[in-house]
Coordinates of C-alpha atoms and ligand atoms in Angstrom, one line a residue:
X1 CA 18.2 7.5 -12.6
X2 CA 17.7 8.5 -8.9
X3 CA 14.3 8.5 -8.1
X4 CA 10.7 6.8 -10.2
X5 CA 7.3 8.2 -9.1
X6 CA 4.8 5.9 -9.2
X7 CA 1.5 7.1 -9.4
X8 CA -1.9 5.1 -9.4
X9 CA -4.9 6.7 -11.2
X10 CA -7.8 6.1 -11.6
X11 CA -10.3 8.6 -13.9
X12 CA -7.8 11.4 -12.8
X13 CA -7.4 12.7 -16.4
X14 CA -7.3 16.7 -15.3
X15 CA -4.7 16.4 -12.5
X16 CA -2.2 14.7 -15.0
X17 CA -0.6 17.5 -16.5
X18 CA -0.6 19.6 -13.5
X19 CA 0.7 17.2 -11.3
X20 CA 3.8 16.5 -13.9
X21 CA 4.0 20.6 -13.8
X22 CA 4.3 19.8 -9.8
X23 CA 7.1 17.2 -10.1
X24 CA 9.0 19.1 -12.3
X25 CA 8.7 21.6 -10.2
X26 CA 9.7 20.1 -7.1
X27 CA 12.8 17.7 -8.5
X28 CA 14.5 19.9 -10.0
X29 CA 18.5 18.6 -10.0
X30 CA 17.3 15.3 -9.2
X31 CA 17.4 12.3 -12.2
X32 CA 13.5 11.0 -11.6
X33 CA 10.7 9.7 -14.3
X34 CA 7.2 9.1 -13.7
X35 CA 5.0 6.0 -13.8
X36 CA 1.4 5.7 -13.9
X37 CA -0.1 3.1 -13.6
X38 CA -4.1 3.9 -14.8
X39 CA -6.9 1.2 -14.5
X40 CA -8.3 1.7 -18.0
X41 CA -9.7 4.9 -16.7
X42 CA -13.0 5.4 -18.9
X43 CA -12.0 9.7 -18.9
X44 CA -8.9 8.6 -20.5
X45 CA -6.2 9.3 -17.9
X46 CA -3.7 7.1 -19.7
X47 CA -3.9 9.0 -23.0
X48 CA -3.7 12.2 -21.2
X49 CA -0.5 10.8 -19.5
X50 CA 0.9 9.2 -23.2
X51 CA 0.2 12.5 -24.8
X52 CA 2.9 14.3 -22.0
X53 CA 5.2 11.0 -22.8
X54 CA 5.6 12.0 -26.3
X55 CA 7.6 14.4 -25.5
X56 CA 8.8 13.8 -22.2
X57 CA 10.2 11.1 -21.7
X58 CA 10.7 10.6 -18.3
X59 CA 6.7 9.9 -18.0
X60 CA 5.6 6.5 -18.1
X61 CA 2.3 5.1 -18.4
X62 CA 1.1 0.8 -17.2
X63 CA -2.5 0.7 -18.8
X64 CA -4.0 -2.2 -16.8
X65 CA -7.0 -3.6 -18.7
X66 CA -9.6 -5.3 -17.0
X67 CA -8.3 -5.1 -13.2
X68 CA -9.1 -2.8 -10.2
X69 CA -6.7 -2.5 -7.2
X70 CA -4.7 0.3 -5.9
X71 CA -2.4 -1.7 -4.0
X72 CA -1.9 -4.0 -7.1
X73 CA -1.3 -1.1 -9.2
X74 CA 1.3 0.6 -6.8
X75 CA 3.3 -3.1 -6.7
X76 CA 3.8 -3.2 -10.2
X77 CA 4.4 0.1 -10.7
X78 CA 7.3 -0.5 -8.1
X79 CA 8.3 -3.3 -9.7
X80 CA 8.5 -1.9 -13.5
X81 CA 11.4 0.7 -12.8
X82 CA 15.2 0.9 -12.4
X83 CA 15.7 3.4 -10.0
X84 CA 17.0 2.4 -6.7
X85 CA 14.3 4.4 -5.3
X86 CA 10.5 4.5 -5.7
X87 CA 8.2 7.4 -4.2
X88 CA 4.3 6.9 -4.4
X89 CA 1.9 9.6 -4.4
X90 CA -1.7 10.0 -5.1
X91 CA -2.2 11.4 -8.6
X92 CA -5.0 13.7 -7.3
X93 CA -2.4 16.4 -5.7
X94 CA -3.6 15.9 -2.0
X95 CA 0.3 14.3 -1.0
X96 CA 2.8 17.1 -1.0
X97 CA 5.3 16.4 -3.5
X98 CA 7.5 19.3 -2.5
X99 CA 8.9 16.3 0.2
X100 CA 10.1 14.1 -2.3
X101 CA 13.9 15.7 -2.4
X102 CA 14.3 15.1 1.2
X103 CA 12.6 11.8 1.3
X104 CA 15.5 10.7 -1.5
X105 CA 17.7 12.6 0.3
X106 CA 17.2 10.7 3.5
X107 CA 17.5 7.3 1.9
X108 CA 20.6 8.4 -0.3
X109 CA 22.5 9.7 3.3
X110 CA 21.7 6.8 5.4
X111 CA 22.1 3.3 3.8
X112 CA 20.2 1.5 7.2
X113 CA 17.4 3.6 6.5
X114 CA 14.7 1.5 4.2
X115 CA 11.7 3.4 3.9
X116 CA 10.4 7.5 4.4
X117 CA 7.0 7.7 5.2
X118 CA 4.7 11.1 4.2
X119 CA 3.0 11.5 7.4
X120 CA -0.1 13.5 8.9
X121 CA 0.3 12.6 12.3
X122 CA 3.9 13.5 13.2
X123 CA 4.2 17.0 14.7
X124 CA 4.3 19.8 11.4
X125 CA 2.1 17.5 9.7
X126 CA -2.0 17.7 9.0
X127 CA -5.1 16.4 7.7
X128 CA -6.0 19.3 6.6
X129 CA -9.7 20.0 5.8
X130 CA -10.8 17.0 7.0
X131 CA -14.7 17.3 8.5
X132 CA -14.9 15.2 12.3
X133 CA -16.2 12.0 10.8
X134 CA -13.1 10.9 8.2
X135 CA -10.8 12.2 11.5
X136 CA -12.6 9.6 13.9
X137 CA -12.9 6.9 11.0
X138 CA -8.9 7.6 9.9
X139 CA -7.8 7.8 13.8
X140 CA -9.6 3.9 14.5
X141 CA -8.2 2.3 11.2
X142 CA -4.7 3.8 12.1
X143 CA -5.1 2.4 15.5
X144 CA -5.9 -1.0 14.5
X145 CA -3.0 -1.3 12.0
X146 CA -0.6 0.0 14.5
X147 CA -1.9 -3.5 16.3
X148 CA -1.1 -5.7 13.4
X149 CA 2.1 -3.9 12.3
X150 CA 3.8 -3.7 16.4
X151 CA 5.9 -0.8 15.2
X152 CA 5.5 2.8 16.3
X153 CA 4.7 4.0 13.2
X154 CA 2.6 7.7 13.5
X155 CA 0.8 7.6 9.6
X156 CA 0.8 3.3 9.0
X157 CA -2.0 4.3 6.5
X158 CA -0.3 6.5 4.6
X159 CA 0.0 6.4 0.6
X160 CA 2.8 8.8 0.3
X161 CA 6.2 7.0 0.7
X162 CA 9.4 6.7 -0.4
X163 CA 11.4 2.6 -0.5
X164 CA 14.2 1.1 -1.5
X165 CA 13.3 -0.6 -5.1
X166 CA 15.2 -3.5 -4.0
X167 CA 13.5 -3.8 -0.8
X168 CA 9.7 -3.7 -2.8
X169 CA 11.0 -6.6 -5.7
X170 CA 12.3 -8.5 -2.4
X171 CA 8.5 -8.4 -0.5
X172 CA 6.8 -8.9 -3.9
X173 CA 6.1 -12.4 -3.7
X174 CA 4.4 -12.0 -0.1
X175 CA 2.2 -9.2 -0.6
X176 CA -1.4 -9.3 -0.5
X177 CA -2.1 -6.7 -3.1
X178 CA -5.6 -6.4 -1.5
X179 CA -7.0 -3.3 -0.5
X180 CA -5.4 -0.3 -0.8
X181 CA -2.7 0.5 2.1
X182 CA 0.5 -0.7 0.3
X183 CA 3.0 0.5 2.8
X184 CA 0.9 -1.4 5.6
X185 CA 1.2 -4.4 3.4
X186 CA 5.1 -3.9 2.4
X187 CA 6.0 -3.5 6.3
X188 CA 4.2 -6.0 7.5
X189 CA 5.6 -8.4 5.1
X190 CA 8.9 -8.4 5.7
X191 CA 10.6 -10.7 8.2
X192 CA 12.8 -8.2 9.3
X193 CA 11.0 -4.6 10.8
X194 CA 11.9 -2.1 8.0
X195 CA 13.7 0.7 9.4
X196 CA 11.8 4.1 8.9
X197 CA 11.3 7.8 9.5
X198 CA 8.5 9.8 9.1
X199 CA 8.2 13.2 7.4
X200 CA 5.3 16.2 8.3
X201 CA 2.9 17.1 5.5
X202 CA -0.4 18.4 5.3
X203 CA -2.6 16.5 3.4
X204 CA -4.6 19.0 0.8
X205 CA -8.0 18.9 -0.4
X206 CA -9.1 17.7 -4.0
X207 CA -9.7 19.9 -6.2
X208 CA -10.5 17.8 -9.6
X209 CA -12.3 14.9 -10.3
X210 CA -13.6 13.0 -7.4
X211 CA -12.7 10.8 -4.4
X212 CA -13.0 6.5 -5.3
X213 CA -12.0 5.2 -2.2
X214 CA -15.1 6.3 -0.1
X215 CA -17.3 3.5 -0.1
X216 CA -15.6 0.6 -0.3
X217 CA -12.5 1.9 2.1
X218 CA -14.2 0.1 5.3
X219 CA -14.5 -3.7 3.6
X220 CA -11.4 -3.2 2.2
X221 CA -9.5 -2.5 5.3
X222 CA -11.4 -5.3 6.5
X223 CA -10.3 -7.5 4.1
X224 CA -6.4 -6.9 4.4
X225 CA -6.4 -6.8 8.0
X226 CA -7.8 -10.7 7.5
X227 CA -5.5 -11.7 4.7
X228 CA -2.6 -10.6 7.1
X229 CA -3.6 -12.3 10.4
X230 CA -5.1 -15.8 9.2
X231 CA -5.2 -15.1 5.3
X232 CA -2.4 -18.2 5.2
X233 CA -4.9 -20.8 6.7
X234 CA -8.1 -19.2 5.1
X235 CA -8.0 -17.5 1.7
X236 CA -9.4 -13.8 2.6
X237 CA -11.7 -14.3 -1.0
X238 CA -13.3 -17.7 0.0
X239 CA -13.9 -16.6 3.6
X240 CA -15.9 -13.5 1.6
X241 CA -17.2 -16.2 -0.2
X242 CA -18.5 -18.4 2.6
X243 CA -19.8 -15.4 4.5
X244 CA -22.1 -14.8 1.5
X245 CA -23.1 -17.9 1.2
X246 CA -24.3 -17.5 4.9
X247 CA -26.1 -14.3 4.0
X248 CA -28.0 -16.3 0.8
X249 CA -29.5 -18.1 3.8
X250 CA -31.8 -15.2 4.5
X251 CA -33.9 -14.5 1.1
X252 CA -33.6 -18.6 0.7
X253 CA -36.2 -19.3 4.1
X254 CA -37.7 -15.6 3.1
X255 CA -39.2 -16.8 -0.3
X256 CA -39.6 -20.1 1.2
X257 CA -41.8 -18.8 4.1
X258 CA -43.8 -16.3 1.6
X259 CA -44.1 -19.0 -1.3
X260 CA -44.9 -22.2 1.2
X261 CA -45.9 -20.6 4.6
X262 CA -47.8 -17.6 2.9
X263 CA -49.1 -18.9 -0.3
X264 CA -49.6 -22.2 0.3
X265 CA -47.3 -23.5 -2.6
X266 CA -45.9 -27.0 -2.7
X267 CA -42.8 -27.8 -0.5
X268 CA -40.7 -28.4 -3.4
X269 CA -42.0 -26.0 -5.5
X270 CA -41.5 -23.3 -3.3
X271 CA -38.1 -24.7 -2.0
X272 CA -36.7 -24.9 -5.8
X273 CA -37.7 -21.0 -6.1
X274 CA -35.8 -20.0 -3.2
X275 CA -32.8 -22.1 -4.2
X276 CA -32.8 -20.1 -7.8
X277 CA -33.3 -16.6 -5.8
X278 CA -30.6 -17.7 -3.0
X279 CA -28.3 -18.7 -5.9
X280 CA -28.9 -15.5 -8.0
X281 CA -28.5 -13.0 -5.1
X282 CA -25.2 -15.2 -3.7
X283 CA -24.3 -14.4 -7.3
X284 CA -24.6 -10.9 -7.9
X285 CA -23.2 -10.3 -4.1
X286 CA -19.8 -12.5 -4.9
X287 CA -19.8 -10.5 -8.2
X288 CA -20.0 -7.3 -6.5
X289 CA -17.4 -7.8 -3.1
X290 CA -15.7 -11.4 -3.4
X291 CA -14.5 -10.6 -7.3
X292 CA -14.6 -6.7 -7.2
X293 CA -11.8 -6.9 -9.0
X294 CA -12.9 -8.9 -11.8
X295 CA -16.3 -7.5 -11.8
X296 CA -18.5 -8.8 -14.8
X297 CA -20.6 -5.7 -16.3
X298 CA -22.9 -5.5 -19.2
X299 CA -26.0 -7.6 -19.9
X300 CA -24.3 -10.2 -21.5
X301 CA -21.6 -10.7 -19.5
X302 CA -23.9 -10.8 -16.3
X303 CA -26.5 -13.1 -17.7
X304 CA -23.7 -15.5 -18.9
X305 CA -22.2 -15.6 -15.3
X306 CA -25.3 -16.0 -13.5
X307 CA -25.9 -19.3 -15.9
X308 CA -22.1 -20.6 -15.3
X309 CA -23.2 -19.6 -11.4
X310 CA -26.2 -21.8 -11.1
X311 CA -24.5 -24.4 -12.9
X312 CA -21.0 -24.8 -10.6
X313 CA -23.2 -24.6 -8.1
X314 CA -25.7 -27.3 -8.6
X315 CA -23.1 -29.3 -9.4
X316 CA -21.7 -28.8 -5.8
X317 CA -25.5 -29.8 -4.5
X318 CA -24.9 -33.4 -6.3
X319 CA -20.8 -33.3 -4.4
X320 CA -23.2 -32.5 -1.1
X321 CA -25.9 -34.9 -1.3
X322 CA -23.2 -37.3 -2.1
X323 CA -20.9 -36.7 0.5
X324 CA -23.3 -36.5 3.3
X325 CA -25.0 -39.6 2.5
X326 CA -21.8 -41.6 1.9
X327 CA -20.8 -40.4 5.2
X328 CA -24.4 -41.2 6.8
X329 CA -24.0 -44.6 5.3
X330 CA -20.8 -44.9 7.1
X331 CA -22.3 -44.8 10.3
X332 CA -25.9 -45.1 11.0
X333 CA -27.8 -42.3 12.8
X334 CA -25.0 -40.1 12.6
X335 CA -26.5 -36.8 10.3
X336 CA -25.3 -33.7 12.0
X337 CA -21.2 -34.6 10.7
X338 CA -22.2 -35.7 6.8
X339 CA -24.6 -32.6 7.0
X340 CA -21.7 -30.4 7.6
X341 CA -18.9 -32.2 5.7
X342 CA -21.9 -32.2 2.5
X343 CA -21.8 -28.6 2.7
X344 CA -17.7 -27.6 3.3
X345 CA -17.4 -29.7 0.2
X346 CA -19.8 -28.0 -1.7
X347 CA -18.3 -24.7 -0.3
X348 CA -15.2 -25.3 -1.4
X349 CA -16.4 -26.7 -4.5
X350 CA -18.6 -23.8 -5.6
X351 CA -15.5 -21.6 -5.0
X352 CA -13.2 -23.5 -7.3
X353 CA -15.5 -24.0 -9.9
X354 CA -17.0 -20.3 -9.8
X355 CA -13.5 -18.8 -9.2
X356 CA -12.4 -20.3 -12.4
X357 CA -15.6 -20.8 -14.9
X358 CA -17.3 -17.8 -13.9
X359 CA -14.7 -14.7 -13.2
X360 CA -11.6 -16.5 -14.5
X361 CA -9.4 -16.7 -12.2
X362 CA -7.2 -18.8 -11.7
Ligands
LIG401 N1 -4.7 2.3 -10.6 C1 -5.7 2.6 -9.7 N2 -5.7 3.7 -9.0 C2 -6.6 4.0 -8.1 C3 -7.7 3.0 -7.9 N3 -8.5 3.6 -6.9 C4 -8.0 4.8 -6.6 N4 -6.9 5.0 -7.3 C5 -6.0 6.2 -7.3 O1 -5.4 6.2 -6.0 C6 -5.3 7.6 -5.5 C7 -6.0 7.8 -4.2 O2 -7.4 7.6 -4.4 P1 -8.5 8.6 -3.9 O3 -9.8 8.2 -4.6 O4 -8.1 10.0 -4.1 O5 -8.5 8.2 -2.4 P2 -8.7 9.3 -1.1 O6 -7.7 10.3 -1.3 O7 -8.5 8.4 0.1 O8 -10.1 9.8 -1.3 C8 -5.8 8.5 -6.7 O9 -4.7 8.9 -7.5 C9 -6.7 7.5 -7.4 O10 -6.9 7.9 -8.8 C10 -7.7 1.8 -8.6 O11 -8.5 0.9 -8.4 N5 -6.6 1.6 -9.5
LIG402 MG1 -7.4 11.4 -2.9

């Protein structure tokens, strides 16, 4: 075995077959197999790939049950081979997998040589049919990872590489598995700058099923960039979590002004309304961004959560009210400090508790 193919999918059921047809194709004389890794696609992309397995088998297929992540999925796709070397490619047929033999090649001739990189911004490469505004967004996000990774790397956002195996089961440990720019991650993991070279291609437009990394591609990148600058001091989900906390401050005083200001409602009243609408919006934001990947769906499953919600967290009200006035006991006057220290312990209490009871993780 020579070379494994890993390729993510996700409700990519049509462009299975022909983009086996493609490496078969394109590797001929080379020892390779396929892996795709599929997130439980609902069209039924990891049948479709099983069904080719039968008979073939250098086609793999991970089936991932109840996770979301392209970078996760391309690390244990990595990690699930025995091929010295490991090539990912989108499974929608917009790489160009007619550069896989020389991206082998130029690992297997140069043993300093730890990584080949599909690129669209070396001379002979493209983005092809790109309209103005994914150019301009593509051309900032590569900038600002150029920043973070120091290395003069043309395409740092690319998802067409080639690695060492050994070098991916090395970084495995440190990767963030957030978002979904793997290589950014793998080179800006290791200790040591991984040596690389970058190959033209043109990337190609889709032409079956549709694109899943539109809307959620800026918070994403957002996201990583965090985990890899100050994601060891704090967690990139509980800053996420904090920040929506912050944000639950906004319908809270609304309701309260409408309810108590407006309506002339009793203060408590009015404030206990806005606490339950506060609560119930931070929920079904954290649901929706801090645990995208563990997203709860279906009636049931969402009215369950938002109970489990409302309950870690009014259990970190009692930690709050506690804390602060232990605190303001301490030292008389003093309210602005056990204010504060009331609510980081109930912030990180909320997060534990929630994390755990209400989208188990662990
Ligand atoms: N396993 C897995 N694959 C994904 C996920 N999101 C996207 N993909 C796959 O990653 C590749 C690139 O995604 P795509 O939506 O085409 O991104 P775009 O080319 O930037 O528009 C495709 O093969 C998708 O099927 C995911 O959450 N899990
Ligand atoms: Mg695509």
């Amino acid at each position: 075995m020579e070379l494994a193919v890993v390729v993510p999918t996700f409700n990519e059921r049509g462009n299975v077959p022909l983009l086996v047809e493609q490496l078969e194709a394109a590797l001929q004389g080379v020892a390779w197999e396929v892996v795709f890794v599929d997130d439980d696609s609902p069209d039924g992309t990891a049948e479709a790939a099983r069904e080719l397995a039968r008979r073939d088998p250098r086609v793999r297929v991970i089936q991932r049950i109840g996770r979301r992540g392209l970078s996760t999925a391309c690390i244990e796709g990595m990690c699930a081979t025995a091929a010295p070397v490991v090539a990912v490619i989108d499974g929608d047929l917009q790489h160009d997998e007619a550069l896989l033999p020389r991206m082998l090649r130029a690992l297997q001739e140069d043993a300093a040589l730890d990584v080949v990189v599909g690129s669209r911004f070396v001379a002979g490469g493209g983005t092809g049919e790109w309209d103005r505004d994914r150019v301009a967004k593509s051309a900032f996000a590569t900038r600002l990872s150029r920043r973070v990774l120091r290395a003069d790397l043309k395409d740092p956002m690319s998802g067409f590489f080639a690695i060492r195996t050994e070098i991916v089961r090395r970084l495995a440990p440190e990767l963030s598995g957030i978002g979904f720019k793997i290589l950014l991650d793998l080179m800006t993991a290791s200790r040591r700058p991984l040596r690389f070279v970058e190959l033209p291609y043109t990337f190609r437009t889709r032409a079956v099923g549709e694109s899943k990394l539109d809307h959620v591609v800026a918070m994403e990148y957002l996201i990583a960039l965090w985990d890899r600058m100050v994601g060891r001091i704090v967690p990139a989900r509980f800053a996420l979590f904090c920040l929506i906390g912050l944000i639950g401050v906004v319908p809270h005083m609304a309701v309260l002004a409408l309810m108590h200001a407006g309506l002339g409602v009793g203060f408590r009243t009015a404030q206990i309304a806005a606490t339950g609408v506060a609560m119930t919006a931070n929920f079904f934001l954290n649901n929706a961004l801090t645990y995208r990947d563990a997203r709860l769906k279906g009636a049931r499953a969402l009215f369950g959560g938002w109970v489990s919600f409302c309950l870690a967290c009014s259990v970190g009200a009692v930690a709050n009210v506690g804390v602060a006035d232990f605190l303001h006991g301490v030292r008389a006057g003093a309210w602005v400090v056990p204010a504060l220290a009331g609510i980081a312990v109930s912030a990180v209490w909320n997060y534990a508790l929630s994390s755990r009871f209400v989208w188990g993780r662990y």
